[in-house]
Tab-separated table of C-alpha atoms in Angstrom:
chain	number	residue	atom	x	y	z
A	1433	MET	CA	67.177	18.555	84.984
A	1434	ASN	CA	63.699	18.852	83.991
A	1435	LYS	CA	61.706	21.313	86.527
A	1436	VAL	CA	58.639	21.086	84.467
A	1437	VAL	CA	55.189	20.773	86.193
A	1438	LYS	CA	52.047	20.103	84.007
A	1439	ASN	CA	50.091	22.741	85.095
A	1440	VAL	CA	49.363	25.663	87.844
A	1441	GLU	CA	47.722	23.336	90.086
A	1442	GLU	CA	50.926	21.173	90.183
A	1443	ALA	CA	52.942	24.312	90.794
A	1444	LEU	CA	51.392	25.084	93.701
A	1445	VAL	CA	51.254	21.924	95.620
A	1446	GLY	CA	52.503	22.315	99.084
A	1447	ILE	CA	51.487	25.984	99.945
A	1448	GLU	CA	49.710	25.721	103.225
A	1449	ASP	CA	48.544	28.597	105.756
A	1450	GLY	CA	50.069	30.298	107.504
A	1451	MET	CA	53.525	30.221	105.090
A	1452	THR	CA	55.543	33.541	103.666
A	1453	LEU	CA	54.967	34.199	100.048
A	1454	MET	CA	57.114	36.166	97.179
A	1455	LEU	CA	55.446	37.110	94.651
A	1456	GLY	CA	57.232	39.660	91.588
A	1457	GLY	CA	56.400	42.487	90.078
A	1458	PHE	CA	55.727	45.594	90.411
A	1459	GLY	CA	52.374	47.479	90.195
A	1460	LEU	CA	51.132	44.669	88.049
A	1461	CYS	CA	54.019	44.309	85.369
A	1462	GLY	CA	55.327	41.003	85.402
A	1463	ILE	CA	53.449	39.132	88.734
A	1464	PRO	CA	52.313	35.812	88.645
A	1465	GLU	CA	48.936	36.319	87.558
A	1466	ASN	CA	48.067	32.408	86.861
A	1467	SER	CA	49.570	31.584	90.252
A	1468	ILE	CA	47.615	34.706	91.865
A	1469	GLY	CA	44.169	33.141	90.322
A	1470	GLN	CA	45.222	29.749	91.581
A	1471	LEU	CA	46.205	30.659	95.300
A	1472	VAL	CA	42.528	32.445	94.904
A	1473	LYS	CA	41.161	29.346	94.141
A	1474	LEU	CA	43.371	27.166	97.053
A	1475	GLY	CA	41.391	29.935	100.003
A	1476	THR	CA	45.118	29.163	101.587
A	1477	LYS	CA	44.855	31.357	104.334
A	1478	ASN	CA	47.003	33.563	106.736
A	1479	LEU	CA	49.502	34.331	103.749
A	1480	THR	CA	52.597	36.828	104.792
A	1481	CYS	CA	53.640	38.337	101.036
A	1482	ILE	CA	55.987	39.620	99.889
A	1483	SER	CA	55.796	41.843	96.954
A	1484	ASN	CA	56.394	45.371	95.836
A	1485	ASN	CA	52.997	46.564	95.363
A	1486	ALA	CA	49.483	44.466	96.604
A	1487	GLY	CA	47.256	44.734	93.082
A	1488	VAL	CA	44.351	47.191	92.719
A	1489	ASP	CA	41.292	46.261	93.741
A	1490	ASP	CA	40.644	43.489	91.470
A	1491	TYR	CA	43.802	42.128	89.983
A	1492	GLY	CA	47.029	40.915	91.385
A	1493	ILE	CA	47.477	40.313	95.351
A	1494	GLY	CA	44.208	42.910	95.000
A	1495	LEU	CA	42.127	39.609	94.540
A	1496	MET	CA	43.798	37.736	97.530
A	1497	LEU	CA	43.059	41.017	100.117
A	1498	GLN	CA	39.532	40.851	98.705
A	1499	ALA	CA	39.359	37.026	100.015
A	1500	LYS	CA	40.977	37.967	103.342
A	1501	GLN	CA	43.863	35.477	102.691
A	1502	VAL	CA	46.615	37.487	103.309
A	1503	LYS	CA	47.613	38.437	107.344
A	1504	LYS	CA	50.365	40.867	106.264
A	1505	MET	CA	52.595	42.183	103.569
A	1506	ILE	CA	55.869	43.399	102.934
A	1507	SER	CA	55.888	45.931	100.304
A	1508	SER	CA	57.165	49.410	99.161
A	1509	TYR	CA	54.511	51.025	98.358
A	1510	VAL	CA	50.472	50.212	98.282
A	1511	GLY	CA	48.947	52.840	97.410
A	1512	GLU	CA	45.939	52.263	94.169
A	1513	ASN	CA	44.135	49.700	96.279
A	1514	ASP	CA	40.713	51.057	98.536
A	1515	GLU	CA	40.293	47.131	99.936
A	1516	PHE	CA	43.578	47.222	101.284
A	1517	GLU	CA	44.056	50.602	103.029
A	1518	ARG	CA	40.771	49.524	104.477
A	1519	GLN	CA	42.267	46.339	105.837
A	1520	MET	CA	45.288	48.256	106.793
A	1521	LEU	CA	42.936	51.044	108.779
A	1522	SER	CA	41.132	48.349	110.703
A	1523	GLY	CA	43.573	46.500	111.887
A	1524	GLU	CA	42.530	43.776	109.674
A	1525	LEU	CA	45.933	43.670	107.853
A	1526	GLU	CA	49.577	44.044	109.041
A	1527	VAL	CA	52.132	45.739	106.773
A	1528	ASP	CA	55.292	46.352	106.863
A	1529	LEU	CA	56.576	48.837	104.763
A	1530	ILE	CA	60.403	48.705	103.113
A	1531	PRO	CA	62.014	51.548	100.824
A	1532	GLN	CA	61.926	49.855	97.491
A	1533	GLY	CA	65.759	49.608	96.897
A	1534	SER	CA	66.159	47.262	101.082
A	1535	LEU	CA	63.137	45.494	99.795
A	1536	ALA	CA	65.163	44.215	96.528
A	1537	GLU	CA	68.215	43.809	98.245
A	1538	ARG	CA	66.776	42.134	101.250
A	1539	CYS	CA	65.461	39.541	98.928
A	1540	ARG	CA	69.024	39.781	96.758
A	1541	ALA	CA	70.680	38.793	100.199
A	1542	GLY	CA	68.227	36.255	101.608
A	1543	GLY	CA	68.820	34.263	98.387
A	1544	ALA	CA	72.770	35.153	98.250
A	1545	GLY	CA	73.529	34.135	101.828
A	1546	ILE	CA	74.131	37.148	103.040
A	1547	PRO	CA	72.182	37.356	106.339
A	1548	ALA	CA	72.109	41.350	106.937
A	1549	PHE	CA	73.915	44.455	105.439
A	1550	PHE	CA	73.841	48.187	105.638
A	1551	THR	CA	72.273	50.868	103.475
A	1552	PRO	CA	71.580	54.632	104.381
A	1553	ALA	CA	68.149	54.418	102.893
A	1554	GLY	CA	65.517	55.006	106.075
A	1555	TYR	CA	68.049	56.535	108.081
A	1556	GLY	CA	66.656	58.949	110.420
A	1557	THR	CA	63.128	57.739	109.694
A	1558	GLU	CA	60.579	55.708	111.284
A	1559	VAL	CA	61.924	52.709	108.600
A	1560	ALA	CA	65.274	52.876	111.347
A	1561	GLU	CA	63.031	52.498	114.059
A	1562	GLY	CA	65.026	49.333	116.309
A	1563	LYS	CA	67.772	48.851	114.008
A	1564	GLU	CA	71.292	49.109	114.713
A	1565	VAL	CA	73.349	52.402	112.672
A	1566	ARG	CA	76.660	52.353	111.881
A	1567	VAL	CA	78.572	54.970	109.924
A	1568	PHE	CA	80.820	54.353	107.330
A	1569	ASN	CA	83.023	56.739	105.460
A	1570	GLY	CA	81.631	59.523	107.464
A	1571	LYS	CA	77.673	58.271	106.488
A	1572	PRO	CA	75.358	56.886	108.528
A	1573	HIS	CA	73.916	53.481	107.687
A	1574	ILE	CA	71.181	51.529	108.776
A	1575	LEU	CA	71.155	47.370	109.992
A	1576	GLU	CA	69.115	45.914	107.294
A	1577	SER	CA	68.149	41.819	107.190
A	1578	ALA	CA	67.866	39.202	104.634
A	1579	LEU	CA	64.094	38.320	102.796
A	1580	THR	CA	63.338	34.335	102.149
A	1581	ALA	CA	60.248	32.935	101.563
A	1582	ASP	CA	58.599	29.075	101.824
A	1583	PHE	CA	57.821	29.791	98.292
A	1584	ALA	CA	58.635	32.202	95.508
A	1585	ILE	CA	56.357	33.215	92.773
A	1586	VAL	CA	58.151	34.771	89.386
A	1587	LYS	CA	56.539	35.434	86.147
A	1588	ALA	CA	59.324	35.073	83.269
A	1589	TRP	CA	58.686	35.348	79.082
A	1590	LYS	CA	60.472	32.726	78.340
A	1591	GLY	CA	62.308	29.829	80.215
A	1592	ASP	CA	62.888	26.066	79.553
A	1593	THR	CA	62.845	22.645	80.084
A	1594	GLU	CA	65.486	23.396	83.214
A	1595	GLY	CA	64.314	25.845	84.059
A	1596	ASN	CA	66.490	29.011	82.921
A	1597	LEU	CA	64.429	32.192	82.561
A	1598	ILE	CA	63.971	35.118	80.568
A	1599	TYR	CA	62.218	37.983	81.115
A	1600	LYS	CA	60.615	41.447	78.875
A	1601	ALA	CA	61.034	45.054	79.887
A	1602	ALA	CA	59.944	46.058	82.893
A	1603	ALA	CA	59.005	42.878	83.208
A	1604	ARG	CA	61.840	42.039	85.003
A	1605	ASN	CA	62.307	43.701	88.334
A	1606	PHE	CA	61.379	42.292	91.535
A	1607	ASN	CA	61.156	38.293	89.666
A	1608	PRO	CA	64.978	37.541	89.517
A	1609	MET	CA	66.026	38.140	93.311
A	1610	MET	CA	62.767	37.107	94.444
A	1611	ALA	CA	63.378	33.679	92.279
A	1612	MET	CA	66.735	33.389	94.511
A	1613	ALA	CA	64.843	33.910	97.948
A	1614	GLY	CA	62.720	31.006	97.846
A	1615	LYS	CA	62.777	27.111	99.182
A	1616	ILE	CA	60.202	26.801	96.806
A	1617	THR	CA	60.920	29.000	93.286
A	1618	VAL	CA	58.320	28.611	91.092
A	1619	ALA	CA	58.380	30.001	87.615
A	1620	GLU	CA	55.184	30.637	85.882
A	1621	VAL	CA	56.372	31.801	82.022
A	1622	GLU	CA	54.448	32.980	78.739
A	1623	GLU	CA	56.366	30.625	76.434
A	1624	LEU	CA	58.075	27.443	77.883
A	1625	VAL	CA	60.670	26.120	75.779
A	1626	PRO	CA	62.972	22.673	75.021
A	1627	ALA	CA	66.340	23.123	76.863
A	1628	GLY	CA	68.813	23.629	73.813
A	1629	THR	CA	66.374	26.675	72.538
A	1630	LEU	CA	67.077	29.657	74.851
A	1631	ASP	CA	70.720	31.039	74.432
A	1632	PRO	CA	72.692	30.891	77.456
A	1633	ASN	CA	74.521	34.407	76.980
A	1634	GLN	CA	71.130	35.845	76.997
A	1635	ILE	CA	69.267	33.925	80.777
A	1636	HIS	CA	68.521	36.187	83.186
A	1637	THR	CA	67.834	33.608	86.236
A	1638	PRO	CA	69.855	30.778	86.188
A	1639	GLY	CA	67.371	27.372	86.540
A	1640	ILE	CA	69.394	26.249	89.554
A	1641	PHE	CA	67.177	29.232	91.392
A	1642	VAL	CA	64.324	27.669	89.515
A	1643	GLN	CA	62.478	24.071	91.261
A	1644	ARG	CA	59.290	24.188	89.374
A	1645	ILE	CA	58.279	26.329	85.728
A	1646	PHE	CA	55.183	25.737	84.153
A	1647	GLN	CA	53.568	28.048	80.785
A	1648	GLY	CA	51.250	30.219	82.084
A	1649	GLU	CA	47.694	29.198	80.819
A	1650	LYS	CA	46.227	33.395	79.963
A	1651	PHE	CA	47.917	36.075	80.705
A	1652	GLU	CA	45.585	39.204	80.892
A	1653	LYS	CA	48.838	41.713	81.285
A	1654	ARG	CA	46.109	44.555	82.925
A	1655	ILE	CA	47.421	48.268	82.112
A	1656	GLU	CA	47.561	50.211	85.284
A	1657	GLN	CA	48.010	53.560	83.810
A	1658	ARG	CA	47.487	53.764	80.181
A	1659	THR	CA	49.603	56.935	78.879
A	1660	VAL	CA	49.498	58.144	75.338
A	1661	ARG	CA	50.499	60.576	72.740
A	1662	LYS	CA	49.080	61.751	69.635
A	1663	ASN	CA	49.853	60.301	66.735
A	1664	ALA	CA	52.078	62.528	64.471
V	751	MET	CA	52.853	85.863	87.695
V	752	ALA	CA	53.728	82.266	89.748
V	753	LEU	CA	54.575	79.174	88.335
V	754	ASP	CA	52.269	76.376	86.636
V	755	LYS	CA	53.583	73.048	86.728
V	756	ASN	CA	54.987	73.583	83.437
V	757	GLY	CA	56.733	76.465	84.399
V	758	ILE	CA	58.155	74.465	87.195
V	759	ALA	CA	59.705	71.680	85.644
V	760	GLN	CA	60.956	74.128	83.227
V	761	ARG	CA	63.015	75.906	85.465
V	762	ILE	CA	64.035	72.779	86.676
V	763	ALA	CA	65.305	71.598	83.309
V	764	GLN	CA	67.665	74.273	83.801
V	765	GLU	CA	69.502	72.926	86.578
V	766	LEU	CA	70.512	69.290	84.010
V	767	LYS	CA	74.493	69.221	83.150
V	768	ASN	CA	75.173	67.098	79.641
V	769	GLY	CA	76.118	63.130	80.225
V	770	TRP	CA	73.697	63.637	83.515
V	771	TYR	CA	71.802	60.033	84.184
V	772	VAL	CA	68.731	61.557	85.611
V	773	ASN	CA	65.427	59.948	87.720
V	774	LEU	CA	62.767	61.641	87.926
V	775	GLY	CA	59.499	61.020	90.515
V	776	ILE	CA	55.748	61.292	89.774
V	777	GLY	CA	54.392	64.252	89.414
V	778	ILE	CA	55.690	67.394	88.224
V	779	PRO	CA	59.122	66.042	87.654
V	780	THR	CA	57.811	63.397	85.041
V	781	LEU	CA	57.380	66.775	82.816
V	782	VAL	CA	61.237	67.937	83.023
V	783	ALA	CA	61.658	65.562	80.096
V	784	ASN	CA	59.673	67.407	77.966
V	785	TYR	CA	62.450	70.738	78.339
V	786	ILE	CA	65.555	69.633	78.357
V	787	PRO	CA	67.631	72.137	76.848
V	788	LYS	CA	68.975	72.635	73.579
V	789	GLY	CA	72.861	71.005	73.118
V	790	ILE	CA	72.196	69.213	76.589
V	791	GLU	CA	72.204	64.896	76.999
V	792	VAL	CA	70.945	63.087	79.170
V	793	GLU	CA	69.007	59.541	80.163
V	794	PHE	CA	66.041	58.808	82.114
V	795	GLN	CA	66.519	56.179	85.236
V	796	SER	CA	63.035	54.600	85.992
V	797	GLU	CA	63.450	52.264	89.184
V	798	ASN	CA	61.634	49.928	88.257
V	799	GLY	CA	64.699	48.490	86.143
V	800	ILE	CA	64.859	51.354	82.429
V	801	LEU	CA	67.693	53.418	81.478
V	802	GLY	CA	66.707	55.431	78.410
V	803	MET	CA	63.209	55.994	78.984
V	804	GLY	CA	61.483	57.960	76.043
V	805	PRO	CA	57.297	59.448	75.612
V	806	PHE	CA	54.526	57.961	75.945
V	807	PRO	CA	53.858	55.147	73.612
V	808	PHE	CA	51.668	56.287	70.354
V	809	GLU	CA	48.042	55.336	70.453
V	810	GLY	CA	47.841	51.656	70.381
V	811	GLU	CA	51.722	50.622	70.698
V	812	GLU	CA	51.137	50.120	74.517
V	813	ASP	CA	53.189	47.331	75.909
V	814	ALA	CA	52.020	46.016	79.426
V	815	ASP	CA	55.717	45.099	79.923
V	816	LEU	CA	57.210	48.532	79.515
V	817	ILE	CA	55.808	50.827	82.511
V	818	ASN	CA	57.478	53.768	84.299
V	819	ALA	CA	57.733	53.865	88.205
V	820	GLY	CA	54.072	55.693	87.686
V	821	LYS	CA	53.039	52.388	86.696
V	822	GLN	CA	52.694	54.369	82.983
V	823	THR	CA	53.091	52.966	79.389
V	824	ILE	CA	56.221	54.446	78.035
V	825	THR	CA	58.600	53.986	75.798
V	826	VAL	CA	62.392	53.434	75.356
V	827	LEU	CA	65.122	55.737	73.166
V	828	ASP	CA	67.827	53.500	71.435
V	829	GLY	CA	70.490	52.669	73.570
V	830	ALA	CA	68.485	51.689	76.347
V	831	SER	CA	68.909	48.622	78.813
V	832	PHE	CA	66.569	46.805	81.465
V	833	PHE	CA	67.626	45.207	84.781
V	834	ASP	CA	66.125	43.830	87.567
V	835	SER	CA	65.325	45.842	91.561
V	836	ALA	CA	68.715	45.058	92.844
V	837	THR	CA	70.724	46.109	89.825
V	838	SER	CA	68.227	49.888	89.750
V	839	PHE	CA	68.596	50.365	93.274
V	840	ALA	CA	72.861	49.820	93.113
V	841	MET	CA	72.502	52.578	90.651
V	842	ILE	CA	70.684	55.355	92.873
V	843	ARG	CA	72.826	53.757	96.262
V	844	GLY	CA	76.135	53.454	94.693
V	845	GLN	CA	75.467	57.217	93.614
V	846	HIS	CA	75.426	56.341	89.577
V	847	VAL	CA	72.651	58.466	88.941
V	848	GLN	CA	73.694	62.397	89.530
V	849	LEU	CA	70.692	63.911	89.850
V	850	THR	CA	67.333	62.807	91.340
V	851	VAL	CA	63.701	64.937	90.996
V	852	LEU	CA	61.373	64.565	93.717
V	853	GLY	CA	58.097	65.758	94.518
V	854	ALA	CA	57.484	66.434	98.799
V	855	MET	CA	54.549	67.486	101.041
V	856	GLU	CA	57.780	69.405	103.159
V	857	VAL	CA	60.850	70.368	103.236
V	858	SER	CA	62.498	71.796	106.667
V	859	GLN	CA	65.797	74.456	106.324
V	860	ASN	CA	68.417	71.830	107.285
V	861	GLY	CA	67.317	69.436	103.976
V	862	ASP	CA	64.833	66.909	105.708
V	863	ILE	CA	62.137	65.795	103.699
V	864	ALA	CA	58.873	64.290	103.837
V	865	ASN	CA	56.709	63.030	100.897
V	866	TRP	CA	55.305	59.677	101.664
V	867	LYS	CA	52.271	59.513	104.592
V	868	ILE	CA	50.085	61.458	106.719
V	869	PRO	CA	49.402	59.415	110.485
V	870	GLY	CA	46.005	58.367	110.146
V	871	LYS	CA	45.028	59.584	106.317
V	872	MET	CA	47.387	58.731	103.878
V	873	VAL	CA	49.755	55.736	103.814
V	874	LYS	CA	50.936	55.024	100.571
V	875	GLY	CA	54.262	53.677	100.918
V	876	MET	CA	57.579	55.624	100.520
V	877	GLY	CA	58.238	53.435	97.626
V	878	GLY	CA	61.878	53.729	96.032
V	879	ALA	CA	62.106	57.924	97.515
V	880	MET	CA	63.968	56.893	100.716
V	881	ASP	CA	66.420	55.049	98.841
V	882	LEU	CA	66.676	58.597	96.183
V	883	VAL	CA	66.700	61.012	98.677
V	884	ALA	CA	69.514	58.753	101.051
V	885	SER	CA	72.125	58.642	97.902
V	886	ALA	CA	71.400	61.281	95.394
V	887	GLU	CA	74.397	63.610	94.946
V	888	ASN	CA	71.892	66.297	93.944
V	889	ILE	CA	68.176	65.974	95.031
V	890	ILE	CA	66.071	68.885	93.850
V	891	VAL	CA	62.458	69.581	95.138
V	892	ALA	CA	59.158	69.886	92.792
V	893	MET	CA	56.926	71.443	95.027
V	894	MET	CA	54.238	74.081	95.702
V	895	HIS	CA	55.090	76.585	98.162
V	896	SER	CA	52.132	75.863	100.195
V	897	ASN	CA	49.870	72.993	101.253
V	898	LYS	CA	45.762	72.925	99.706
V	899	ALA	CA	45.140	74.731	103.160
V	900	GLY	CA	47.778	77.396	102.047
V	901	GLU	CA	50.127	76.651	104.787
V	902	SER	CA	53.246	77.036	103.670
V	903	LYS	CA	55.689	73.689	102.967
V	904	ILE	CA	59.033	75.316	103.612
V	905	LEU	CA	59.572	74.830	106.945
V	906	LYS	CA	61.508	74.883	110.072
V	907	GLU	CA	61.897	71.587	110.919
V	908	CYS	CA	58.406	68.665	108.967
V	909	THR	CA	55.553	68.205	110.998
V	910	LEU	CA	55.057	64.661	108.573
V	911	PRO	CA	57.226	61.654	108.837
V	912	LEU	CA	59.987	62.140	108.115
V	913	THR	CA	61.426	60.495	104.150
V	914	GLY	CA	65.150	61.671	104.609
V	915	VAL	CA	67.243	63.757	106.495
V	916	GLY	CA	69.675	66.384	105.805
V	917	CYS	CA	69.286	65.758	102.053
V	918	VAL	CA	67.518	67.909	99.814
V	919	LYS	CA	70.088	70.893	98.657
V	920	LYS	CA	67.494	73.112	96.117
V	921	VAL	CA	63.536	73.568	96.071
V	922	VAL	CA	61.851	75.256	92.804
V	923	THR	CA	58.335	76.344	93.755
V	924	GLU	CA	55.452	78.108	91.629
V	925	LEU	CA	57.214	80.636	93.136
V	926	ALA	CA	61.097	80.479	93.234
V	927	VAL	CA	63.893	79.336	94.082
V	928	LEU	CA	65.392	78.362	97.275
V	929	GLU	CA	69.104	76.206	97.779
V	930	ILE	CA	69.586	74.931	101.638
V	931	LYS	CA	73.160	75.749	102.801
V	932	ASP	CA	73.639	76.201	106.318
V	933	GLY	CA	70.426	75.251	107.783
V	934	LYS	CA	68.781	77.813	106.642
V	935	PHE	CA	66.735	78.513	103.337
V	936	HIS	CA	68.532	81.269	100.464
V	937	LEU	CA	66.308	82.695	98.372
V	938	ILE	CA	68.328	82.377	94.544
V	939	GLU	CA	65.460	83.289	92.200
V	940	ARG	CA	61.884	84.067	91.775
V	941	ALA	CA	59.372	83.405	89.138
V	942	PRO	CA	59.055	86.317	86.918
V	943	GLY	CA	56.236	89.246	88.295
V	944	VAL	CA	56.719	87.303	91.705
V	945	SER	CA	57.162	89.830	94.584
V	946	VAL	CA	59.702	88.840	97.011
V	947	GLU	CA	57.631	89.832	100.327
V	948	GLU	CA	54.863	87.692	99.055
V	949	ILE	CA	57.748	84.976	99.024
V	950	ILE	CA	58.768	86.029	102.740
V	951	SER	CA	55.127	85.726	103.865
V	952	LYS	CA	54.809	81.713	102.731
V	953	THR	CA	57.979	80.658	103.778
V	954	GLU	CA	57.715	79.750	107.301
V	955	GLY	CA	61.403	78.543	107.305
V	956	ASP	CA	64.072	80.935	107.915
V	957	LEU	CA	64.882	82.704	104.891
V	958	VAL	CA	67.961	84.221	103.802
V	959	VAL	CA	67.638	87.104	100.995
V	960	PRO	CA	69.885	89.055	99.011
V	961	ASP	CA	70.094	92.393	98.235
V	962	ILE	CA	68.796	91.661	94.506
V	963	VAL	CA	67.071	88.957	93.613
V	964	PRO	CA	66.784	88.289	89.629
V	965	GLU	CA	63.796	86.898	88.360
V	966	MET	CA	63.679	83.138	86.602
V	967	HIS	CA	64.800	83.704	83.132
V	968	PHE	CA	63.049	81.401	80.347
V	969	ASP	CA	63.897	80.933	76.650
């Protein structure tokens, strides 16, 4: 089944004000940067964004925050972003902070047809407030519910016309679970190849989870913390 | 003399056991990787999806797709693997990772830890810390004994929002190694040249002090 769309404009058709979006990536690593650029251009407002982080001030989801497009952020870590902090402390932006493993599993559960699950993470903390607690094997766990999205937007290294995806290194992170949890999943890839080119043994996200795929025009791949050691 | 950050890391590295998978948090914990004792083989897990993490890359060899959980560019060693975030936290929650080392703002004598939020001041989020402390079999906290205002971070009860309850077993500071047992801190070792009196005066929580408190030993 051919999932290819012409470009980022066509890939994001149907995204409307007030929708819930999942955006893959960890920090600035593996984020769908072409799609974020297009979302800023579209100016869609009142979005709920589910993403592990919120970008930095002038890149990634930070650009959508600057444009005041985000009503609510669901994330695990939101440091490194002054505008985010300002909007959150002033009450303009709703923020739901979730333990990282619970966030990943909630996305996975959403895509896997599991409505909720118990996890020990967050027991006894403010994350557990209002959540059912049950003891398994002598240890208390809290009930966490699945997450889904109107659109899940993920970034992969290589993809084929069937929507099969391969990620590179640590840029995989949240992308595979989010790909599963979108009503419509959009994949932007660095390299789009004909079906049959990728080895089926190496596929990370099977094409069934992807509705639209396109090759991104340009990937800046900004590095947040450039750390090096001296050449010997 | 009190230890510096590298000294704390070096002391924690002595806790590593052969064959362990280890998750190191941001800050002092990251430095533990520089002091793996001779003859000990461990593998480092980074919760953004890496097992077999190596040192920082040489200049010019940085890869934007290859970062650690602190968003720093890194490398991987032979035998490394990459995986998604759900698999990563399955390793953590499923107790396949034997040791977690992380920083803290406060630790209490029943093993509670606070390290993610200062209400009204700093709200960055917990990242993976809540998952890590809720599940790890061994948790070592690496931190300074007091905060910048000079107040003890080793407390009867935490005052900040908690990251996890009853989970910390060991704390290594610039002054001491403390174990948490039966609702009390136990003084196990002191930094070279640091007096027991100084440790007692800087510890707010209940502290059990044995007759002889050995100095930390470094090779």
